[in-house]
Coordinates of C-alpha atoms in Angstrom, one line a residue:
X32 CA 84.8 104.8 111.1
X33 CA 86.9 102.7 113.1
X34 CA 84.7 98.8 112.3
X35 CA 85.2 99.9 108.9
X36 CA 89.3 101.0 109.4
X37 CA 89.6 97.1 112.0
X38 CA 87.1 95.0 109.2
X39 CA 89.7 96.1 106.3
X40 CA 93.0 96.2 108.3
X41 CA 91.8 91.9 109.1
X42 CA 90.6 91.5 105.5
X43 CA 94.3 92.7 104.4
X44 CA 96.1 90.5 106.9
X45 CA 93.8 87.5 105.9
X46 CA 94.6 88.2 102.6
X47 CA 98.4 88.2 102.9
X48 CA 98.0 85.0 104.4
X49 CA 96.4 83.5 102.1
X50 CA 99.1 84.4 99.7
X51 CA 101.8 83.5 102.0
X52 CA 100.1 80.3 101.7
X53 CA 100.0 80.0 98.0
X54 CA 103.1 81.9 97.3
X55 CA 105.0 80.2 94.8
X56 CA 108.3 78.7 94.2
X57 CA 110.7 81.1 93.5
X58 CA 112.8 78.8 91.7
X59 CA 110.7 79.0 89.1
X60 CA 111.0 81.5 86.5
X61 CA 108.4 82.0 83.7
X62 CA 110.6 82.9 80.7
X63 CA 111.1 79.5 79.8
X64 CA 107.7 78.0 80.3
X65 CA 107.6 75.7 76.8
X66 CA 111.2 74.5 77.8
X67 CA 109.9 72.7 81.7
X68 CA 107.2 72.4 79.6
X69 CA 109.5 70.0 77.3
X70 CA 111.4 68.5 79.7
X71 CA 109.4 66.8 81.7
X72 CA 107.5 64.6 79.4
X73 CA 111.1 63.9 77.9
X74 CA 112.7 62.8 81.2
X75 CA 109.6 59.9 81.5
X76 CA 110.1 58.6 78.1
X77 CA 113.1 59.9 76.8
X78 CA 113.1 57.0 74.3
X79 CA 109.0 57.1 72.8
X80 CA 110.0 60.6 72.5
X81 CA 113.0 61.8 70.9
X82 CA 111.2 64.9 69.5
X83 CA 110.1 66.0 72.2
X84 CA 113.7 65.7 73.7
X85 CA 115.4 67.1 71.1
X86 CA 113.3 70.2 71.6
X87 CA 113.8 70.3 75.1
X88 CA 117.7 70.4 74.7
X89 CA 117.4 73.3 72.2
X90 CA 115.1 75.2 74.8
X91 CA 117.1 74.6 77.4
X92 CA 120.3 75.6 75.1
X93 CA 118.2 78.6 74.2
X94 CA 120.0 81.7 76.3
X95 CA 117.5 83.9 78.6
X96 CA 116.4 87.1 78.0
X97 CA 118.9 89.4 79.7
X98 CA 117.1 92.9 80.9
X99 CA 119.0 96.1 80.3
X100 CA 120.7 97.2 82.9
X101 CA 121.0 100.5 82.3
X102 CA 116.8 101.0 81.3
X103 CA 116.2 98.8 84.4
X104 CA 117.8 101.8 86.2
X105 CA 115.8 104.4 83.8
X106 CA 112.5 102.7 84.7
X107 CA 113.5 102.2 88.9
X108 CA 114.0 106.3 88.5
X109 CA 111.2 107.0 86.9
X110 CA 108.9 105.1 89.3
X111 CA 110.4 107.2 92.4
X112 CA 109.9 109.8 90.3
X113 CA 105.9 109.2 89.9
X114 CA 105.8 108.4 93.4
X115 CA 106.9 112.3 93.9
X116 CA 104.2 113.2 92.0
X117 CA 101.5 111.6 94.3
X118 CA 103.5 112.2 97.9
X119 CA 103.9 115.1 98.3
X120 CA 103.5 116.5 94.3
X121 CA 99.9 116.2 93.9
X122 CA 98.6 115.8 98.1
X123 CA 100.6 119.5 98.3
X124 CA 99.3 120.8 95.3
X125 CA 95.8 120.1 96.9
X126 CA 96.2 120.6 100.4
X127 CA 96.9 124.7 99.3
X128 CA 93.8 124.7 97.4
X129 CA 91.5 124.0 100.5
X130 CA 90.7 125.6 103.7
X131 CA 93.1 125.4 106.3
X132 CA 90.7 123.3 108.6
X133 CA 90.0 120.9 105.8
X134 CA 94.4 120.7 104.9
X135 CA 95.0 117.4 106.6
X136 CA 91.9 115.5 105.1
X137 CA 93.4 115.9 101.9
X138 CA 96.9 115.3 103.0
X139 CA 95.6 112.3 104.4
X140 CA 93.3 110.6 101.7
X141 CA 96.3 111.5 99.0
X142 CA 98.5 109.5 101.6
X143 CA 96.4 106.3 102.6
X144 CA 95.2 106.0 98.5
X145 CA 99.0 106.2 97.5
X146 CA 99.1 103.2 99.7
X147 CA 96.0 101.0 99.7
X148 CA 96.2 100.8 95.6
X149 CA 99.6 99.2 95.9
X150 CA 98.9 97.3 98.5
X151 CA 96.0 96.4 96.2
X152 CA 97.6 96.1 92.9
X153 CA 100.1 93.7 93.6
X154 CA 97.2 91.6 95.4
X155 CA 95.0 91.2 92.4
X156 CA 95.6 94.9 90.1
X157 CA 98.6 93.7 88.7
X158 CA 97.2 90.4 86.7
X159 CA 94.2 91.6 86.4
X160 CA 95.4 94.2 83.7
X161 CA 98.3 93.1 82.5
X162 CA 97.5 88.9 82.0
X163 CA 96.1 88.7 78.5
X164 CA 92.1 87.7 79.5
X165 CA 89.5 89.1 77.4
X166 CA 89.8 92.3 75.5
X167 CA 88.4 94.1 78.6
X168 CA 90.0 92.5 81.4
X169 CA 93.1 89.9 82.6
X170 CA 93.2 87.2 84.5
X171 CA 94.8 86.1 87.9
X172 CA 96.6 83.8 87.1
X173 CA 99.3 86.4 88.8
X174 CA 97.8 86.7 92.5
X175 CA 100.0 88.0 94.4
X176 CA 102.6 87.9 92.4
X177 CA 102.2 84.5 90.9
X178 CA 105.3 83.5 88.6
X179 CA 106.8 87.2 89.2
X180 CA 110.5 86.3 90.5
X181 CA 113.7 88.3 89.6
X182 CA 114.2 86.7 86.8
X183 CA 110.8 86.9 84.7
X184 CA 110.6 89.8 82.3
X185 CA 108.3 92.1 80.5
X186 CA 108.5 93.4 77.2
X187 CA 108.9 97.1 75.9
X188 CA 108.0 98.9 72.6
X189 CA 111.6 97.0 71.0
X190 CA 112.1 93.5 69.6
X191 CA 114.5 91.4 72.1
X192 CA 114.4 94.2 75.2
X193 CA 113.5 93.6 78.5
X194 CA 112.6 94.4 82.0
X195 CA 112.8 93.1 84.7
X196 CA 108.7 92.2 85.6
X197 CA 109.1 93.3 89.0
X198 CA 110.2 96.8 87.8
X199 CA 107.6 97.0 85.4
X200 CA 105.2 96.0 88.3
X201 CA 106.3 99.0 90.1
X202 CA 106.1 101.6 87.7
X203 CA 102.7 100.4 86.7
X204 CA 101.6 100.5 90.4
X205 CA 102.2 104.0 90.7
X206 CA 100.3 105.0 87.8
X207 CA 97.0 102.9 89.3
X208 CA 98.1 104.5 93.2
X209 CA 97.6 108.9 91.6
X210 CA 94.7 107.9 89.2
X211 CA 93.0 106.7 92.4
X212 CA 94.6 110.0 94.5
X213 CA 93.3 112.4 91.7
X214 CA 89.4 111.7 92.2
X215 CA 89.4 112.9 95.4
X216 CA 89.6 116.9 94.4
X217 CA 86.6 117.0 93.0
X218 CA 85.0 116.1 96.6
X219 CA 87.5 117.8 98.6
X220 CA 85.8 119.4 101.9
X221 CA 83.0 117.3 102.7
X222 CA 83.4 113.6 102.0
X223 CA 83.2 111.3 104.7
X224 CA 87.4 109.3 104.6
X225 CA 85.8 106.5 105.1
X226 CA 83.6 106.5 102.3
X227 CA 87.2 107.5 100.3
X228 CA 88.7 104.2 101.3
X229 CA 85.8 102.5 99.9
X230 CA 84.7 103.8 97.2
X231 CA 88.6 103.5 96.1
X232 CA 88.9 100.4 96.4
X233 CA 85.9 99.5 94.0
X234 CA 86.6 102.0 91.3
X235 CA 90.2 101.0 91.3
X236 CA 88.4 97.3 90.9
X237 CA 86.3 98.0 88.4
X238 CA 87.3 101.2 86.4
X239 CA 90.6 101.5 86.4
X240 CA 92.0 97.8 85.8
X241 CA 89.7 97.4 83.2
X242 CA 90.6 100.3 81.2
X243 CA 94.2 99.8 81.6
X244 CA 94.2 96.6 80.2
X245 CA 92.3 97.9 77.4
X246 CA 94.8 100.6 76.4
X247 CA 97.9 99.1 77.7
X248 CA 97.5 95.2 77.1
X249 CA 99.6 93.5 74.3
X250 CA 101.8 90.6 74.4
X251 CA 105.1 92.7 73.1
X252 CA 106.3 92.8 70.3
X253 CA 108.9 89.5 69.9
X254 CA 106.1 86.9 68.5
X255 CA 105.1 89.2 65.2
X256 CA 107.2 88.0 62.2
X257 CA 103.8 88.6 59.8
X258 CA 100.9 89.7 59.3
X259 CA 99.2 86.4 60.5
X260 CA 101.5 86.3 64.3
X261 CA 100.6 90.3 64.1
X262 CA 96.6 89.5 63.9
X263 CA 97.2 86.8 66.8
X264 CA 98.8 89.4 68.6
X265 CA 96.2 92.1 68.8
X266 CA 93.7 89.7 69.1
X267 CA 95.1 88.9 72.4
X268 CA 95.6 92.1 73.1
X269 CA 93.3 94.9 75.1
X270 CA 90.3 96.5 73.1
X271 CA 91.4 99.9 72.8
X272 CA 95.4 98.5 71.8
X273 CA 93.6 96.3 69.3
X274 CA 91.7 99.5 67.3
X275 CA 94.7 100.6 67.5
X276 CA 94.0 103.9 70.1
X277 CA 97.3 105.6 71.2
X278 CA 98.0 107.0 74.3
X279 CA 101.5 107.2 75.7
X280 CA 101.3 107.5 79.1
X281 CA 97.5 107.8 80.2
X282 CA 95.5 110.5 79.0
X283 CA 92.5 107.9 79.1
X284 CA 93.8 105.8 81.4
X285 CA 94.7 108.2 83.7
X286 CA 93.0 111.6 83.4
X287 CA 89.7 110.8 81.6
X288 CA 89.3 108.5 84.0
X289 CA 90.2 110.1 87.2
X290 CA 88.2 112.7 85.9
X291 CA 85.1 111.2 84.9
X292 CA 84.8 109.9 88.6
X293 CA 85.1 112.6 90.5
X294 CA 82.6 114.3 88.6
X295 CA 80.3 111.9 88.8
X296 CA 81.8 112.1 92.3
X297 CA 81.0 115.7 92.6
X298 CA 77.5 115.5 91.5
X299 CA 77.0 112.6 94.1
X300 CA 78.7 113.7 97.0
X301 CA 76.7 117.2 96.5
X302 CA 77.7 121.1 96.4
X303 CA 79.6 121.9 100.0
X304 CA 78.4 124.0 102.7
X305 CA 78.2 127.7 101.4
X306 CA 79.1 127.2 97.9
X307 CA 78.2 129.8 96.0
X308 CA 77.5 132.3 99.5
X309 CA 80.7 131.8 101.4
X310 CA 84.4 132.4 100.6
X311 CA 86.8 129.6 99.8
X312 CA 89.5 130.7 98.6
X313 CA 92.8 128.2 98.5
X314 CA 94.5 129.2 102.1
X315 CA 98.5 128.4 100.5
X316 CA 98.7 129.4 97.2
X317 CA 102.3 129.0 98.5
X318 CA 102.4 125.0 98.8
X319 CA 100.3 125.0 95.6
X320 CA 103.3 126.2 93.8
X321 CA 105.6 124.3 95.3
X322 CA 103.1 121.0 94.8
X323 CA 102.4 121.8 91.2
X324 CA 106.3 121.7 91.0
X325 CA 106.7 118.9 92.2
X326 CA 104.5 117.7 90.1
X327 CA 105.9 118.8 86.8
X328 CA 109.2 117.3 88.3
X329 CA 107.8 113.8 88.8
X330 CA 106.0 114.1 85.4
X331 CA 109.2 113.4 83.7
X332 CA 109.2 110.1 84.9
X333 CA 105.6 109.2 84.0
X334 CA 105.6 110.6 80.3
X335 CA 109.5 109.4 79.5
X336 CA 109.1 106.3 81.7
X337 CA 106.3 105.1 80.1
X338 CA 108.9 104.4 76.8
X339 CA 110.4 101.8 79.0
X340 CA 113.4 102.4 77.5
X341 CA 116.1 105.0 77.8
X342 CA 116.5 105.9 74.1
X343 CA 115.4 108.6 71.7
X344 CA 111.8 108.6 72.1
X345 CA 112.5 108.6 75.9
X346 CA 114.2 111.8 75.1
X347 CA 111.5 112.9 73.0
X348 CA 109.1 112.3 75.9
X349 CA 111.4 114.4 78.2
X350 CA 111.9 117.4 75.8
X351 CA 107.7 117.7 75.2
X352 CA 106.7 117.6 78.6
X353 CA 109.1 120.5 79.1
X354 CA 107.6 122.7 76.2
X355 CA 103.9 122.1 75.9
X356 CA 104.1 122.9 79.9
X357 CA 105.9 125.8 79.5
X358 CA 103.3 126.5 77.0
X359 CA 100.6 125.9 78.3
X360 CA 101.9 128.4 81.6
X361 CA 101.9 130.7 79.6
X362 CA 99.3 130.4 77.6
X363 CA 96.6 130.4 81.1
X364 CA 98.2 133.9 82.7
X365 CA 97.7 135.4 79.2
X366 CA 94.0 134.0 78.7
X367 CA 93.4 135.1 82.0
X368 CA 95.3 138.3 82.2
X369 CA 92.7 139.0 79.4
X370 CA 89.5 138.2 81.4
X371 CA 90.3 139.7 84.1
X372 CA 93.1 141.9 83.6
X373 CA 95.9 140.2 85.8
X374 CA 98.1 137.0 85.8
X375 CA 97.7 134.7 89.1
X376 CA 100.0 132.0 90.5
X377 CA 97.2 129.8 90.9
X378 CA 96.8 130.4 87.1
X379 CA 100.1 129.6 86.7
X380 CA 99.8 126.2 89.1
X381 CA 96.5 125.3 87.0
X382 CA 98.3 126.3 83.3
X383 CA 101.4 123.7 84.1
X384 CA 99.3 120.9 85.1
X385 CA 96.5 121.3 82.5
X386 CA 99.7 121.2 80.1
X387 CA 101.0 118.0 81.6
X388 CA 97.6 116.3 81.2
X389 CA 97.3 117.6 77.8
X390 CA 100.8 116.1 76.5
X391 CA 100.3 112.8 78.8
X392 CA 99.2 111.0 76.0
X393 CA 100.5 112.6 73.2
X394 CA 104.2 112.9 74.6
X395 CA 106.5 109.9 72.8
X396 CA 104.0 110.2 69.3
X397 CA 104.3 113.9 68.4
X398 CA 107.2 115.8 67.7
X399 CA 108.5 119.4 69.7
X400 CA 106.1 121.5 67.5
X401 CA 103.5 119.8 67.9
X402 CA 103.8 119.5 71.7
X403 CA 104.0 123.3 71.9
X404 CA 100.6 123.4 70.0
X405 CA 98.8 121.1 72.0
X406 CA 100.2 123.1 75.2
X407 CA 99.0 126.8 74.0
X408 CA 95.3 124.8 73.3
X409 CA 95.4 123.4 76.8
X410 CA 96.3 126.3 78.5
X411 CA 93.7 128.6 77.4
X412 CA 90.9 125.9 76.7
X413 CA 91.1 124.4 80.6
X414 CA 91.3 127.9 81.4
X415 CA 87.3 127.8 79.9
X416 CA 87.2 124.5 81.4
X417 CA 87.5 125.4 85.2
X418 CA 85.4 128.9 83.8
X419 CA 83.1 128.3 81.8
X420 CA 82.3 124.2 81.6
X421 CA 82.5 125.1 85.2
X422 CA 78.9 126.9 85.5
X423 CA 77.8 124.8 82.9
X424 CA 77.8 121.7 84.6
X425 CA 76.7 123.2 87.7
X426 CA 78.8 120.8 90.0
X427 CA 81.6 122.0 93.1
X428 CA 84.0 120.1 91.8
X429 CA 86.1 121.7 94.6
X430 CA 89.5 122.0 93.0
X431 CA 88.8 121.3 88.7
X432 CA 89.5 117.9 88.5
X433 CA 87.4 117.4 85.6
X434 CA 87.9 121.1 84.4
X435 CA 91.8 120.1 83.8
X436 CA 92.5 116.7 83.4
X437 CA 89.1 115.5 81.7
X438 CA 89.1 118.4 79.6
X439 CA 93.1 118.5 78.5
X440 CA 92.7 114.7 78.8
X441 CA 90.2 114.6 76.5
X442 CA 92.1 117.2 74.3
X443 CA 95.6 115.7 74.5
X444 CA 94.3 112.6 73.4
X445 CA 92.6 114.3 70.1
X446 CA 95.2 116.2 69.5
X447 CA 97.4 112.9 69.1
X448 CA 95.9 111.2 66.6
X449 CA 97.2 114.2 64.9
X450 CA 100.2 115.5 65.4
X451 CA 101.3 112.0 65.5
X452 CA 101.7 111.9 61.5
X453 CA 104.8 111.8 60.4
X454 CA 103.2 114.5 57.9
X455 CA 103.3 116.9 60.8
X456 CA 106.3 115.8 62.6
X457 CA 105.1 112.4 64.7
X458 CA 106.7 109.1 64.9
X459 CA 103.6 107.7 63.4
X460 CA 103.6 104.1 64.6
X461 CA 105.3 101.2 64.2
X462 CA 105.3 97.8 62.1
X463 CA 106.3 95.0 63.8
X464 CA 106.4 93.0 60.5
X465 CA 108.9 95.3 58.7
X466 CA 110.0 96.1 62.1
X467 CA 110.1 99.8 60.9
X468 CA 108.6 102.8 62.4
X469 CA 107.1 106.3 61.2
X470 CA 106.6 105.0 57.9
X471 CA 103.6 107.7 56.7
X472 CA 102.2 104.3 54.7
X473 CA 101.6 103.0 57.6
X474 CA 100.2 106.1 59.1
X475 CA 96.2 105.1 59.0
X476 CA 95.5 108.8 58.1
X477 CA 95.0 112.2 60.5
X478 CA 91.1 111.6 60.3
X479 CA 91.4 108.1 60.5
X480 CA 93.6 108.0 63.6
X481 CA 91.1 110.9 65.6
X482 CA 87.8 108.5 65.1
X483 CA 90.3 105.8 67.0
X484 CA 91.5 108.3 69.5
X485 CA 87.6 109.7 69.9
X486 CA 86.8 105.9 70.4
X487 CA 88.8 105.6 73.0
X488 CA 87.9 109.2 74.7
X489 CA 83.9 107.9 74.9
X490 CA 84.8 104.4 75.9
X491 CA 86.6 105.6 79.1
X492 CA 84.2 108.2 79.6
X493 CA 81.0 105.9 79.6
X494 CA 82.9 103.3 81.7
X495 CA 84.7 105.6 84.4
X496 CA 81.2 107.3 84.8
X497 CA 79.0 104.7 85.1
X498 CA 81.2 102.6 86.8
X499 CA 81.7 106.1 89.1
X500 CA 77.9 106.3 89.7
X501 CA 77.2 103.0 90.5
X502 CA 80.2 102.7 93.1
X503 CA 79.4 105.6 95.1
X504 CA 75.6 104.5 95.0
X505 CA 76.9 101.4 96.9
X506 CA 78.9 103.1 99.1
X507 CA 76.3 105.9 100.0
X508 CA 74.0 102.9 101.3
X509 CA 76.6 101.1 102.6
X510 CA 78.7 103.8 105.3
X511 CA 77.2 107.1 103.6
X512 CA 79.3 109.8 101.4
X513 CA 79.3 112.8 103.4
X514 CA 79.6 114.3 106.8
X515 CA 77.4 115.9 108.7
X516 CA 77.0 120.1 108.7
X517 CA 78.6 120.6 111.7
X518 CA 81.4 118.6 110.5
X519 CA 81.8 120.0 107.9
X520 CA 81.7 123.3 109.1
X521 CA 84.2 122.9 112.4
X522 CA 86.5 121.2 109.0
X523 CA 87.3 117.8 108.5
X524 CA 90.8 117.9 110.2
X525 CA 89.1 117.5 113.3
X526 CA 85.8 116.1 112.6
X527 CA 87.4 113.3 110.4
X528 CA 91.0 112.8 112.2
X529 CA 91.5 115.1 115.1
X530 CA 94.1 117.2 114.8
X531 CA 94.9 120.8 112.9
X532 CA 97.2 121.3 110.3
X533 CA 98.7 124.7 111.6
X534 CA 98.6 125.8 115.5
X535 CA 96.3 128.5 116.1

C-alpha cells in the first residue's frame, strides 16, 4: 500500500513538472484563433497578400466574446454546490449506512477520490472529454489545460452567450469527481483502499471520459446558421449527442455509468463476510439523513447549473428538482408503509435520492407535471430496485448503488423522452437554424425520442459494464481487490487506516 501511494505521488509530481515545462504563454487567447492565423502572414507579405491583411484587420477589429458576469457568478456557486454534494454530502450519506468499524474508510475513499479526480481532470480529463476528436473521445490538445486562460470562453446553449472556460472546466470537474465516488458504495466494507484508488484512475479514464464526450460534447450553437452548418456541427459532436439523446445533467453520464461500474464491482469483489447471516444495519441514520439533505441542497447546483446560464430554463430545472425529489420521498415512504407497515428514515432518505437521480436527465426538458410523475414513479420503482431486483441480481451491493442510481437513472432517461414533448408540457428541443426552442414540429415524437433515449441507456450500460469488468480484472491481478477476512472483521478503519471514527 505504501509503495503504491508513494509511486502514485511521484508519478503525479513528474507529470506536474512536465506540465510546467510545457505550460502555454498565458497571453495567448483561444478566443480569436482566426485573427492570429491571418495576422502572421499579413505581417510578412502585406504587399503580396492584401486580402489576407484585410481579413486580419477585420478579425482584429471584431469584439472578443464577453462572458456574462451574472452567469459566471451563478456557475461558480453551482460548482460549489456540487462539491458540497460530494464532500461532505455523499461521504456522510454513505458513512452512516455502513457499520461503525468502516465509517472512516468510506469517508476516506470519497474524500480522496474527489481529490484524485480533480487533479486528473485538469491534467488530461477535460481535454479528453471536451475537445473535438472523434464521436467517442476527444484529444489531448488541451493537456494540462493548454490554451485555457482567463480570456478563453466556453459556449453555452444560447447564441452569443459565453462563460469563462475556466468556470466550465471547474464545473465539469466536479461531475467527474462525484461520479467516480458514487461507485464505492457498491462494494463498501471489504475492498482495499489501494484497489479503490487504482480502479478510480482506470475507470475515470476509460469509461467516464468517453461517455461524457459522447453525451455532452458539441461545438456550441454559434456556428449553426443553416442546415449545412448544423450537419457540420452534428458530425463533429459526441456519438450520443449526434443521435439526439437528451441528458440535461447526467442520467447516463453520471448515474447509469457509475451504477453499472458499482454492480460489476459488487460481483467482482464478492459478498461481505457474513452477508445474509449477520446483522449489517446502518450505524447512524442520523448522519445518513444529514448526508441526504446535503445531497438535496447541492443537487440544485448539479441540475440548475447544467443549464450554464441563469435564465428561465435554470429556474425550471431548479423547481423540478424540488418537486421530483419531494414526490419520490413520499412515494418511497408510502410504498414502504404498505410493504412493511412502517415508513423509515432510511426509506425517506433513499426515496429523496432516487427522485434526485431520476429527474437529473430530465430537469430542464420536462414541465413541473412531468417532474411530479417522474418523482412518484422513481420512489416506487427504486424501492423495488433495492428489494426485489437486488435479490434477483444476487449481488451484495452494499449501499444500493445500482438499485437507486442505476434503476433511477434508467427510468429518468427513458421518461425524459416522454415528458420532454411540448404536447406533454415539456420544452421540446432547440432548433438552432431558426434559433427557436419548443416548437412541436421540431420534436421527433414521443416514441422516436424514447428509442433515442434507450439507445443512450444501452450504450452507457454496455460501455461502463465492459470497462469496469476489464479494469477490476487488471486491478485484481496487479494488487488484489479484497482485504483479508481478518482485516474485514476487524474493520477497515483500523486495518486500512489505523484509526477509528469513534472513541470507545
